[in-house]
Coordinates of C-alpha atoms in Angstrom, one line a residue:
Chain A
M1 CA -14.2 8.2 27.4
S2 CA -11.0 9.6 25.9
A3 CA -10.4 10.2 22.2
L4 CA -8.6 7.4 20.5
L5 CA -8.6 8.9 17.1
E6 CA -9.0 12.5 16.1
A7 CA -9.2 13.4 12.4
R8 CA -8.6 17.1 11.8
N9 CA -9.7 18.9 8.6
I10 CA -8.9 16.1 6.3
G11 CA -9.0 17.1 2.6
K12 CA -8.5 14.9 -0.5
R13 CA -8.9 15.8 -4.1
F14 CA -8.9 13.5 -7.1
G15 CA -8.3 15.8 -10.1
G16 CA -11.3 18.1 -10.2
V17 CA -13.3 16.2 -7.6
Q18 CA -13.1 17.2 -4.0
A19 CA -13.6 13.8 -2.4
L20 CA -13.1 14.9 1.1
K21 CA -13.5 18.5 2.3
D22 CA -12.4 19.6 5.8
V23 CA -13.6 16.4 7.5
S24 CA -13.0 16.3 11.2
L25 CA -14.2 13.6 13.5
T26 CA -13.4 12.1 16.8
I27 CA -13.6 8.5 17.7
A28 CA -13.7 7.7 21.4
S29 CA -11.9 4.8 22.9
G30 CA -14.2 1.7 23.2
E31 CA -17.1 2.8 21.0
I32 CA -18.5 1.6 17.8
Y33 CA -18.4 4.5 15.4
G34 CA -20.5 4.4 12.3
L35 CA -19.6 6.3 9.1
I36 CA -22.4 6.5 6.6
G37 CA -23.4 8.4 3.5
P38 CA -24.7 7.9 0.0
N39 CA -22.5 6.2 -2.7
G40 CA -19.6 8.4 -3.6
A41 CA -19.9 10.5 -0.4
G42 CA -16.2 9.8 0.4
K43 CA -16.5 7.1 3.0
T44 CA -14.0 4.7 1.5
T45 CA -11.7 7.6 0.6
F46 CA -11.7 8.6 4.2
F47 CA -10.8 5.0 5.1
N48 CA -8.0 4.9 2.6
V49 CA -6.5 8.2 3.8
L50 CA -6.9 7.1 7.4
T51 CA -5.1 3.8 6.8
G52 CA -2.3 5.4 4.8
L53 CA -3.3 4.1 1.4
Y54 CA -3.9 7.5 -0.2
P55 CA -1.8 10.5 0.5
R56 CA -4.1 13.3 1.9
D57 CA -4.0 16.9 0.6
A58 CA -4.8 18.5 3.9
G59 CA -5.3 17.8 7.6
E60 CA -3.8 15.3 10.0
V61 CA -4.9 12.4 12.1
L62 CA -4.0 12.1 15.8
F63 CA -4.0 8.6 17.1
Q64 CA -3.7 8.4 20.9
G65 CA -2.5 12.0 20.7
T66 CA 0.3 11.3 18.2
P67 CA 0.1 12.1 14.5
L68 CA -0.3 9.0 12.3
K69 CA 2.2 8.6 9.5
L70 CA -0.3 8.9 6.8
G71 CA 1.2 7.7 3.5
N72 CA 3.0 4.8 5.2
P73 CA 0.5 2.0 5.6
S74 CA 2.7 -0.3 7.5
A75 CA 3.5 2.4 10.0
V76 CA -0.2 3.0 10.4
A77 CA -0.8 -0.7 11.0
A78 CA 2.1 -0.7 13.6
A79 CA 0.5 2.3 15.4
G80 CA -2.6 0.2 15.9
V81 CA -5.1 0.8 13.0
A82 CA -6.2 -2.2 11.0
R83 CA -8.8 -2.6 8.3
T84 CA -10.9 -4.8 6.1
F85 CA -11.9 -4.1 2.6
Q86 CA -15.2 -3.4 0.9
N87 CA -14.3 -5.9 -1.9
I88 CA -12.5 -8.7 -0.1
R89 CA -8.7 -8.6 -0.5
L90 CA -7.3 -11.7 1.0
F91 CA -4.1 -13.4 0.0
A92 CA -6.1 -15.8 -2.1
N93 CA -3.4 -18.5 -2.6
M94 CA -2.4 -18.7 1.0
T95 CA -4.3 -20.7 3.6
A96 CA -6.7 -19.1 6.0
L97 CA -4.2 -19.7 8.8
E98 CA -1.4 -18.2 6.8
N99 CA -3.4 -15.1 6.0
V100 CA -3.9 -14.5 9.7
M101 CA -0.2 -15.3 10.3
V102 CA 0.8 -12.5 7.9
G103 CA -1.1 -10.1 10.1
R104 CA 1.3 -11.1 13.0
Y105 CA 4.2 -9.8 11.0
V106 CA 4.1 -6.3 12.4
R107 CA 4.1 -7.6 16.0
T108 CA 6.9 -10.0 15.6
R109 CA 10.6 -9.6 14.6
S110 CA 12.4 -12.7 13.6
G111 CA 14.7 -12.2 10.7
V112 CA 16.2 -14.4 8.0
I113 CA 19.3 -15.2 10.1
G114 CA 17.3 -16.5 13.0
A115 CA 15.1 -18.5 10.6
V116 CA 18.1 -20.1 8.9
L117 CA 19.9 -20.9 12.1
R118 CA 16.7 -22.1 13.7
T119 CA 17.4 -20.2 16.9
R120 CA 15.3 -20.9 19.9
R121 CA 13.8 -17.5 19.9
T122 CA 12.7 -17.8 16.3
R123 CA 11.1 -21.2 16.8
E124 CA 9.3 -20.0 19.9
E125 CA 8.1 -16.9 18.0
E126 CA 6.9 -19.1 15.1
T127 CA 4.9 -21.3 17.4
A128 CA 3.4 -18.3 19.1
I129 CA 2.4 -16.8 15.8
Q130 CA 0.7 -20.0 14.8
R131 CA -1.1 -20.4 18.1
R132 CA -2.3 -16.8 18.0
A133 CA -3.5 -17.2 14.4
E134 CA -5.4 -20.4 15.4
E135 CA -7.0 -18.5 18.4
L136 CA -8.2 -15.7 16.1
L137 CA -9.7 -18.1 13.5
H138 CA -11.5 -19.7 16.4
Y139 CA -12.6 -16.2 17.6
V140 CA -14.2 -15.3 14.3
G141 CA -15.7 -18.7 14.1
I142 CA -13.8 -20.5 11.3
P143 CA -11.2 -22.7 13.0
H144 CA -12.2 -25.6 10.7
R145 CA -11.1 -23.7 7.6
A146 CA -7.6 -23.1 8.8
N147 CA -5.8 -25.1 6.2
D148 CA -8.1 -24.2 3.2
L149 CA -6.9 -21.7 0.7
A150 CA -8.5 -18.4 1.3
R151 CA -10.0 -18.3 -2.2
N152 CA -11.9 -21.5 -1.5
L153 CA -13.7 -20.1 1.5
S154 CA -17.4 -19.0 1.3
Y155 CA -18.1 -15.3 1.0
G156 CA -19.2 -15.0 4.6
D157 CA -16.1 -16.9 5.8
Q158 CA -13.8 -14.7 3.7
R159 CA -15.3 -11.7 5.5
R160 CA -14.6 -13.3 8.8
L161 CA -11.1 -14.2 7.7
E162 CA -10.4 -10.6 6.8
I163 CA -11.4 -9.6 10.3
A164 CA -9.2 -12.2 11.9
R165 CA -6.3 -11.1 9.7
A166 CA -6.8 -7.5 10.8
L167 CA -7.1 -8.5 14.4
A168 CA -3.8 -10.3 14.1
T169 CA -2.1 -6.9 13.9
E170 CA -3.3 -6.2 17.4
P171 CA -5.2 -3.0 16.5
K172 CA -6.7 -0.6 18.9
L173 CA -9.0 0.6 16.2
L174 CA -10.5 -1.8 13.8
A175 CA -11.9 -0.2 10.6
L176 CA -14.5 -2.3 8.8
D177 CA -15.4 -1.2 5.2
E178 CA -18.9 -2.4 4.5
P179 CA -18.5 -5.7 6.3
A180 CA -22.1 -6.7 5.7
A181 CA -22.1 -6.0 1.9
G182 CA -23.4 -9.1 0.1
M183 CA -24.3 -10.9 3.3
N184 CA -27.7 -12.5 3.9
A185 CA -29.8 -11.9 7.0
T186 CA -28.3 -14.7 9.0
E187 CA -24.7 -13.8 8.1
T188 CA -25.4 -10.2 9.0
A189 CA -26.8 -11.2 12.4
E190 CA -23.7 -13.2 13.1
L191 CA -21.5 -10.3 12.0
R192 CA -23.4 -8.0 14.3
K193 CA -22.7 -10.4 17.2
L194 CA -19.0 -10.5 16.3
I195 CA -18.7 -6.7 16.2
V196 CA -20.4 -6.3 19.6
G197 CA -18.1 -9.0 20.9
L198 CA -15.1 -7.1 19.6
R199 CA -16.2 -3.9 21.4
D200 CA -16.9 -5.8 24.6
D201 CA -13.3 -7.2 24.4
G202 CA -12.0 -3.6 24.4
L203 CA -11.6 -2.8 20.8
T204 CA -12.8 0.4 19.1
V205 CA -14.6 -0.1 15.9
L206 CA -15.0 2.2 12.9
L207 CA -17.8 0.9 10.7
I208 CA -18.6 2.0 7.2
E209 CA -21.9 0.5 6.2
H210 CA -24.7 0.8 3.7
D211 CA -27.1 -1.2 5.8
V212 CA -28.7 1.7 7.8
K213 CA -30.6 -0.6 10.1
L214 CA -27.3 -2.3 11.1
V215 CA -25.5 0.9 11.7
M216 CA -28.3 2.6 13.7
G217 CA -28.8 -0.5 15.8
L218 CA -25.2 -1.2 16.5
C219 CA -23.2 2.1 16.7
D220 CA -22.8 4.3 19.7
R221 CA -22.2 7.3 17.5
V222 CA -22.6 8.0 13.8
A223 CA -21.2 10.5 11.3
V224 CA -22.8 11.2 8.0
L225 CA -20.7 12.2 4.9
D226 CA -22.3 13.8 1.9
Y227 CA -20.3 15.1 -1.1
G228 CA -17.1 14.7 0.9
E229 CA -18.3 16.8 3.8
K230 CA -19.5 15.8 7.3
I231 CA -23.1 16.8 7.8
V232 CA -23.5 15.5 11.3
E233 CA -21.9 13.5 14.1
D234 CA -24.0 12.3 16.9
V235 CA -25.9 9.4 18.5
P236 CA -28.0 7.4 16.1
E237 CA -31.3 8.7 17.4
V238 CA -30.3 12.3 16.7
V239 CA -28.7 11.4 13.3
Q240 CA -31.8 9.6 12.1
R241 CA -33.9 12.7 12.7
H242 CA -31.5 15.2 11.2
P243 CA -33.2 16.8 8.2
Q244 CA -30.1 17.1 6.1
V245 CA -29.4 13.4 6.6
I246 CA -32.9 12.4 5.6
E247 CA -32.6 14.5 2.5
A248 CA -29.1 13.5 1.6
Y249 CA -29.0 9.9 2.6
L250 CA -32.4 8.4 3.0
G251 CA -33.7 10.4 0.1
T252 CA -37.3 11.3 -0.6
G253 CA -40.1 8.9 0.5
H254 CA -38.8 9.0 4.1
G255 CA -39.9 12.5 4.8
Chain B
M1 CA 22.3 -45.8 -24.8
E2 CA 25.4 -44.8 -23.0
T3 CA 25.3 -41.4 -24.7
L4 CA 21.7 -41.0 -23.6
L5 CA 22.5 -41.7 -19.9
Q6 CA 25.6 -39.6 -20.1
Q7 CA 23.7 -36.7 -21.5
I8 CA 20.9 -37.1 -19.0
I9 CA 23.5 -36.8 -16.2
N10 CA 25.1 -33.8 -17.8
G11 CA 21.7 -32.3 -18.3
I12 CA 20.7 -32.7 -14.7
V13 CA 24.0 -31.1 -13.5
L14 CA 23.5 -28.2 -15.9
G15 CA 19.8 -28.0 -15.1
A16 CA 20.5 -27.8 -11.3
V17 CA 22.6 -24.7 -11.9
Y18 CA 20.1 -23.1 -14.3
A19 CA 17.4 -23.7 -11.7
L20 CA 19.4 -22.0 -9.0
V21 CA 19.9 -18.9 -11.1
A22 CA 16.3 -19.0 -12.5
L23 CA 15.0 -18.8 -8.9
G24 CA 16.7 -15.4 -8.5
Y25 CA 14.9 -14.1 -11.6
T26 CA 11.6 -15.6 -10.7
M27 CA 11.6 -14.5 -7.0
V28 CA 12.2 -10.9 -8.0
Y29 CA 9.6 -11.1 -10.8
G30 CA 7.1 -12.6 -8.4
I31 CA 7.4 -9.7 -5.9
L32 CA 8.1 -6.7 -8.2
G33 CA 7.1 -7.8 -11.7
L34 CA 10.6 -6.8 -12.7
I35 CA 13.1 -8.8 -14.8
N36 CA 16.4 -8.2 -13.0
F37 CA 18.7 -8.7 -16.0
A38 CA 21.7 -7.8 -13.8
H39 CA 21.2 -11.1 -11.9
G40 CA 23.6 -13.0 -14.3
E41 CA 26.3 -10.6 -13.3
V42 CA 25.7 -11.2 -9.6
V43 CA 26.2 -14.9 -10.4
M44 CA 29.5 -14.0 -12.1
V45 CA 30.6 -11.9 -9.2
G46 CA 29.9 -14.8 -6.9
A47 CA 32.2 -17.0 -8.9
M48 CA 34.9 -14.3 -9.0
V49 CA 34.9 -13.4 -5.3
T50 CA 35.0 -17.1 -4.4
L51 CA 38.0 -17.6 -6.7
A52 CA 39.8 -14.5 -5.2
V53 CA 39.3 -15.9 -1.7
I54 CA 40.6 -19.3 -2.7
K55 CA 43.7 -17.7 -4.3
L56 CA 44.3 -15.9 -1.0
L57 CA 44.0 -19.2 0.9
A58 CA 46.2 -21.1 -1.6
G59 CA 49.3 -21.1 0.6
T60 CA 47.6 -22.1 3.8
G61 CA 47.4 -25.8 3.0
L62 CA 43.8 -26.1 4.0
P63 CA 41.9 -28.9 2.3
L64 CA 40.3 -27.7 -1.0
V65 CA 36.8 -28.4 0.3
V66 CA 37.4 -26.2 3.3
Q67 CA 38.8 -23.5 1.0
L68 CA 35.6 -23.7 -1.1
L69 CA 33.4 -23.4 2.0
I70 CA 35.4 -20.3 3.2
G71 CA 35.1 -18.9 -0.3
L72 CA 31.3 -19.4 -0.2
A73 CA 31.1 -17.9 3.3
V74 CA 32.6 -14.7 1.8
S75 CA 31.0 -14.6 -1.6
I76 CA 27.4 -15.4 -0.4
P77 CA 27.1 -12.4 1.9
A78 CA 29.0 -10.2 -0.6
C79 CA 26.5 -11.1 -3.3
M80 CA 23.6 -10.6 -1.0
A81 CA 24.8 -7.1 -0.3
L82 CA 25.4 -6.6 -4.0
G83 CA 21.9 -7.7 -5.0
A84 CA 20.2 -5.7 -2.2
G85 CA 22.4 -2.7 -3.1
I86 CA 21.5 -2.9 -6.8
E87 CA 17.8 -2.9 -5.8
R88 CA 18.3 0.1 -3.5
V89 CA 20.3 2.2 -5.9
A90 CA 19.0 1.2 -9.3
Y91 CA 15.5 -0.1 -9.0
R92 CA 13.8 1.4 -6.0
P93 CA 13.8 5.0 -7.3
L94 CA 12.1 3.6 -10.4
R95 CA 9.5 1.5 -8.5
N96 CA 6.6 3.5 -10.0
A97 CA 8.2 4.3 -13.4
P98 CA 7.1 2.7 -16.7
R99 CA 8.3 -0.9 -16.9
L100 CA 10.8 -0.1 -19.6
A101 CA 12.9 2.1 -17.3
P102 CA 14.0 -0.5 -14.8
L103 CA 14.6 -3.0 -17.6
I104 CA 17.0 -0.6 -19.3
T105 CA 18.6 0.2 -15.9
A106 CA 19.1 -3.5 -15.4
I107 CA 21.1 -3.8 -18.6
G108 CA 23.1 -0.8 -17.5
V109 CA 23.9 -2.3 -14.1
S110 CA 25.0 -5.5 -15.9
I111 CA 27.5 -3.6 -18.0
I112 CA 28.8 -1.7 -15.0
L113 CA 29.3 -4.9 -13.0
Q114 CA 31.1 -6.6 -15.9
Y115 CA 33.5 -3.8 -16.3
L116 CA 34.1 -3.4 -12.6
V117 CA 35.1 -7.0 -12.6
V118 CA 37.4 -6.4 -15.6
L119 CA 39.0 -3.5 -13.6
V120 CA 39.7 -5.8 -10.7
W121 CA 40.4 -9.2 -12.2
G122 CA 41.0 -8.4 -15.9
R123 CA 39.5 -9.9 -19.1
T124 CA 41.3 -13.2 -18.9
Y125 CA 39.7 -16.6 -18.5
H126 CA 40.5 -17.6 -14.9
P127 CA 41.1 -21.3 -14.5
Y128 CA 39.0 -22.6 -11.6
P129 CA 40.8 -24.8 -9.2
E130 CA 39.7 -28.4 -8.8
L131 CA 37.9 -27.8 -5.6
L132 CA 36.1 -31.0 -5.7
P133 CA 37.4 -34.3 -7.1
T134 CA 36.7 -34.6 -10.8
T135 CA 37.9 -38.1 -11.5
P136 CA 34.8 -39.7 -12.8
F137 CA 33.5 -43.0 -11.7
D138 CA 31.3 -45.4 -13.7
L139 CA 27.5 -45.3 -13.3
A140 CA 25.8 -47.9 -15.5
G141 CA 28.1 -47.1 -18.4
A142 CA 28.0 -43.3 -18.0
R143 CA 30.7 -41.3 -16.2
I144 CA 29.9 -39.0 -13.4
S145 CA 32.4 -37.1 -11.2
P146 CA 32.1 -36.5 -7.5
A147 CA 32.1 -32.8 -8.4
Q148 CA 28.9 -33.3 -10.5
V149 CA 27.3 -35.3 -7.7
A150 CA 28.1 -32.5 -5.3
I151 CA 26.6 -29.9 -7.7
I152 CA 23.3 -31.9 -7.8
F153 CA 23.3 -32.5 -4.1
F154 CA 24.2 -28.9 -3.1
S155 CA 21.7 -27.4 -5.5
A156 CA 18.9 -29.6 -4.2
L157 CA 19.8 -28.7 -0.7
V158 CA 19.7 -25.0 -1.3
M159 CA 16.4 -25.2 -3.2
A160 CA 14.8 -27.3 -0.4
G161 CA 16.0 -24.6 2.0
L162 CA 14.5 -21.9 -0.1
L163 CA 11.1 -23.7 -0.3
W164 CA 11.2 -24.2 3.5
L165 CA 12.0 -20.5 4.0
V166 CA 9.2 -19.3 1.8
H167 CA 6.6 -21.6 3.3
H168 CA 7.4 -21.8 6.9
T169 CA 8.9 -18.6 8.1
R170 CA 7.7 -15.1 8.9
L171 CA 9.7 -13.6 6.1
G172 CA 8.5 -16.2 3.6
R173 CA 4.9 -15.5 4.4
A174 CA 5.5 -11.8 4.0
M175 CA 7.1 -12.5 0.6
R176 CA 4.2 -14.5 -0.6
A177 CA 1.7 -12.0 0.7
T178 CA 3.6 -9.2 -1.0
A179 CA 3.8 -11.2 -4.3
E180 CA 0.0 -11.6 -4.2
N181 CA -0.9 -8.0 -3.3
P182 CA 1.8 -5.5 -2.2
V183 CA -0.8 -2.9 -1.3
V184 CA -2.8 -5.1 1.0
A185 CA 0.4 -6.5 2.5
R186 CA 1.5 -3.0 3.5
L187 CA -1.9 -2.3 5.0
M188 CA -1.5 -5.4 7.1
G189 CA 1.7 -4.1 8.4
V190 CA 4.2 -5.9 6.2
N191 CA 7.3 -3.8 5.6
V192 CA 7.4 -4.3 1.8
N193 CA 10.7 -2.5 1.3
H194 CA 12.4 -4.9 3.7
V195 CA 10.7 -7.9 1.9
V196 CA 12.0 -6.6 -1.5
T197 CA 15.5 -6.2 -0.1
M198 CA 15.5 -9.7 1.3
T199 CA 14.1 -11.1 -1.9
F200 CA 17.1 -9.6 -3.8
A201 CA 19.5 -10.8 -1.1
I202 CA 18.2 -14.4 -1.1
G203 CA 18.1 -14.6 -4.9
S204 CA 21.6 -13.3 -5.0
A205 CA 22.8 -15.8 -2.4
L206 CA 21.4 -18.6 -4.6
G207 CA 23.1 -16.9 -7.6
A208 CA 26.5 -16.9 -5.8
V209 CA 26.2 -20.6 -5.1
A210 CA 25.3 -21.2 -8.7
G211 CA 28.2 -19.2 -10.0
V212 CA 30.6 -21.2 -8.0
L213 CA 29.1 -24.5 -9.0
V214 CA 29.0 -23.7 -12.7
S215 CA 32.7 -22.5 -12.5
I216 CA 33.6 -25.8 -10.9
N217 CA 31.7 -27.7 -13.6
Y218 CA 33.5 -25.9 -16.5
S219 CA 36.8 -25.2 -14.6
V220 CA 36.8 -21.6 -15.7
A221 CA 35.4 -18.2 -14.7
H222 CA 35.4 -14.9 -16.6
Y223 CA 33.7 -11.6 -16.6
Q224 CA 31.2 -12.4 -19.3
M225 CA 30.1 -15.8 -17.9
G226 CA 27.0 -14.3 -16.3
F227 CA 25.6 -13.1 -19.6
I228 CA 24.6 -16.3 -21.4
L229 CA 24.1 -18.1 -18.1
G230 CA 21.7 -15.4 -17.1
L231 CA 19.8 -15.5 -20.3
K232 CA 19.4 -19.2 -20.2
A233 CA 18.3 -19.1 -16.6
F234 CA 15.8 -16.4 -17.5
T235 CA 14.6 -18.8 -20.3
A236 CA 14.3 -21.5 -17.7
A237 CA 12.2 -19.3 -15.5
V238 CA 9.9 -18.4 -18.4
L239 CA 9.6 -22.0 -19.3
G240 CA 8.5 -23.0 -15.9
G241 CA 6.2 -20.0 -15.5
I242 CA 7.9 -16.8 -14.3
G243 CA 7.0 -15.9 -10.7
N244 CA 6.6 -19.5 -9.7
L245 CA 9.3 -21.1 -7.6
G246 CA 8.5 -24.7 -8.5
G247 CA 8.4 -23.5 -12.1
A248 CA 11.9 -22.2 -12.0
M249 CA 13.2 -25.5 -10.6
V250 CA 11.3 -27.6 -13.2
G251 CA 12.2 -25.2 -16.0
G252 CA 15.8 -25.2 -15.1
L253 CA 16.1 -28.9 -15.0
L254 CA 14.2 -29.3 -18.3
L255 CA 16.3 -26.7 -20.0
G256 CA 19.5 -28.4 -18.8
L257 CA 18.2 -31.7 -20.2
I258 CA 17.1 -30.2 -23.5
E259 CA 20.4 -28.5 -23.9
A260 CA 22.5 -31.6 -23.0
L261 CA 20.5 -34.0 -25.1
G262 CA 20.2 -31.5 -28.0
S263 CA 23.9 -30.9 -28.1
G264 CA 24.6 -34.6 -27.6
Y265 CA 22.6 -35.7 -30.6
V266 CA 22.5 -32.8 -33.0
G267 CA 25.7 -33.9 -34.7
D268 CA 24.3 -37.4 -35.4
L269 CA 20.9 -36.2 -36.4
T270 CA 22.1 -33.6 -38.9
G271 CA 24.9 -35.8 -40.3
G272 CA 27.6 -33.6 -38.8
L273 CA 26.2 -30.4 -40.3
F274 CA 25.6 -28.9 -36.8
G275 CA 27.8 -29.9 -33.9
S276 CA 27.6 -29.6 -30.2
N277 CA 28.9 -26.0 -30.5
Y278 CA 25.3 -25.1 -31.3
R279 CA 24.3 -26.0 -27.8
D280 CA 23.3 -22.4 -26.9
V281 CA 20.7 -22.5 -29.7
F282 CA 18.5 -24.9 -27.9
A283 CA 17.8 -22.7 -24.9
F284 CA 16.6 -19.9 -27.1
L285 CA 14.6 -22.2 -29.4
V286 CA 12.8 -23.2 -26.2
L287 CA 12.3 -19.6 -25.3
I288 CA 10.7 -18.8 -28.6
V289 CA 8.5 -21.9 -28.6
V290 CA 7.3 -21.2 -25.0
L291 CA 6.6 -17.6 -25.8
I292 CA 4.5 -18.6 -28.8
F293 CA 2.6 -21.5 -27.5
R294 CA 2.4 -21.1 -23.7
P295 CA 3.6 -17.7 -22.6
S296 CA 2.5 -18.3 -19.0
G297 CA 5.0 -21.2 -18.8
L298 CA 4.4 -24.8 -17.7
L299 CA 3.3 -24.2 -14.2
G300 CA 2.3 -20.6 -14.6
E301 CA -1.2 -19.4 -14.3
R302 CA -2.7 -16.7 -16.4
V303 CA -1.8 -13.6 -14.4
A304 CA -4.8 -11.5 -13.6
E305 CA -4.4 -7.8 -13.4
R306 CA -3.9 -6.7 -9.9
A307 CA -6.6 -4.6 -8.3

């Protein structure tokens, strides 16, 4: 498998805190890649740098061999990286369908002139946007909530909606930031099915997760961050037995 | 009774124009959290450019309505470019500055625009041609002119178009997403700078229409007309709940009615102590009352801090 994303020596500092130090990792095309680590290890910071939300202090990210324009989130999305959020950030006052339709923005092009003149191309594009958004709601399993405001959806459905919205941008890499946080066992099992389905449909998934069992059971490869540094990057079986990981992440009582 | 109906009609005409201008304030506020105090001047420029075009067309013998439409066809794009240009030059560099900086800049832009217009067209009051027939007809005892009917109709049409644009187009969805959370909108691939530019452009287009309509209504245009009009429209936006499109429309209409009824009756109610020349007082009384008792406006929600 070829490398889809290659992060090279990423560094990020917040004041006196070195949140990320020299982090390099490679995500292969078509795999589910897990990123774990204790609270404050820098997982979400890495996500935020990767998706262009935070400017990085050092390093670069190659995506399909080309450097990502870090610091320009919409360019990163256009390149094919989409994400969800640890604390859900939907457009709460828009319907579920509209949330997903916003995700189509980057893959469509109609302007205001076409909209005002109701040109044929604009109308066709609008229909296509809506159809695709409906398909995606169906795909994540919430087609019946299409016309409900996002804020009225249940927690689990909101998580699904975030994934649908991210998928609408047609990513090659889908980055999920603690998608199972706050989910009960049933919801987690369904989420797991969904993620496997995404991979089977050709998507590469980057997963940040606290639920170690989920990560170890689901991911093809796992990297562990601690104090902003990568300790190990390998298949789950190796990672689980790595002494530094046990010490740093699983803590005492597992040794 | 006839006064009442008459003032209600006047109020609706006035309110329609306030609503159009208020939408420009509220759209920009909704997206950027910025009060674009230069918007009143964009409205004024719209009226002036249209007038200039109509003067050029004066000898052609085209029907006045056609001249008006040609005038709008020039002034609307001109104001769109002006509004978007103001954002690009004056506000975008201050996007992350403290809130006071763009506010002061906005006042500076207002003054610059006013005096640019003075340079080109002078300080005089320009009589506005009778582009629409103003001979009033009788409506249940009150008098209403075809021009006033046209103002109401045209404003309603433009506002309906705006609502449609915001709710049923790709750009409109991107605008609403950006208004809710610009950071997430960018992460989902929305080109926020483009959305901001288009917001200013569309608000300015509405402003240009409003400027022409108000000039037709009062038969006059001059370089300072945008100042009071802008302040009143801003009041209307606050009254309705700034950032809320429906609020701007309701607020504009209400303010127009309050002003018309207030100036219509203040003379009788105070035994002639105050006359209708106190009309401007009502808008600002409303502003004070709203800010004291319901700062979020009629349709506004308490705005939560953005994450």
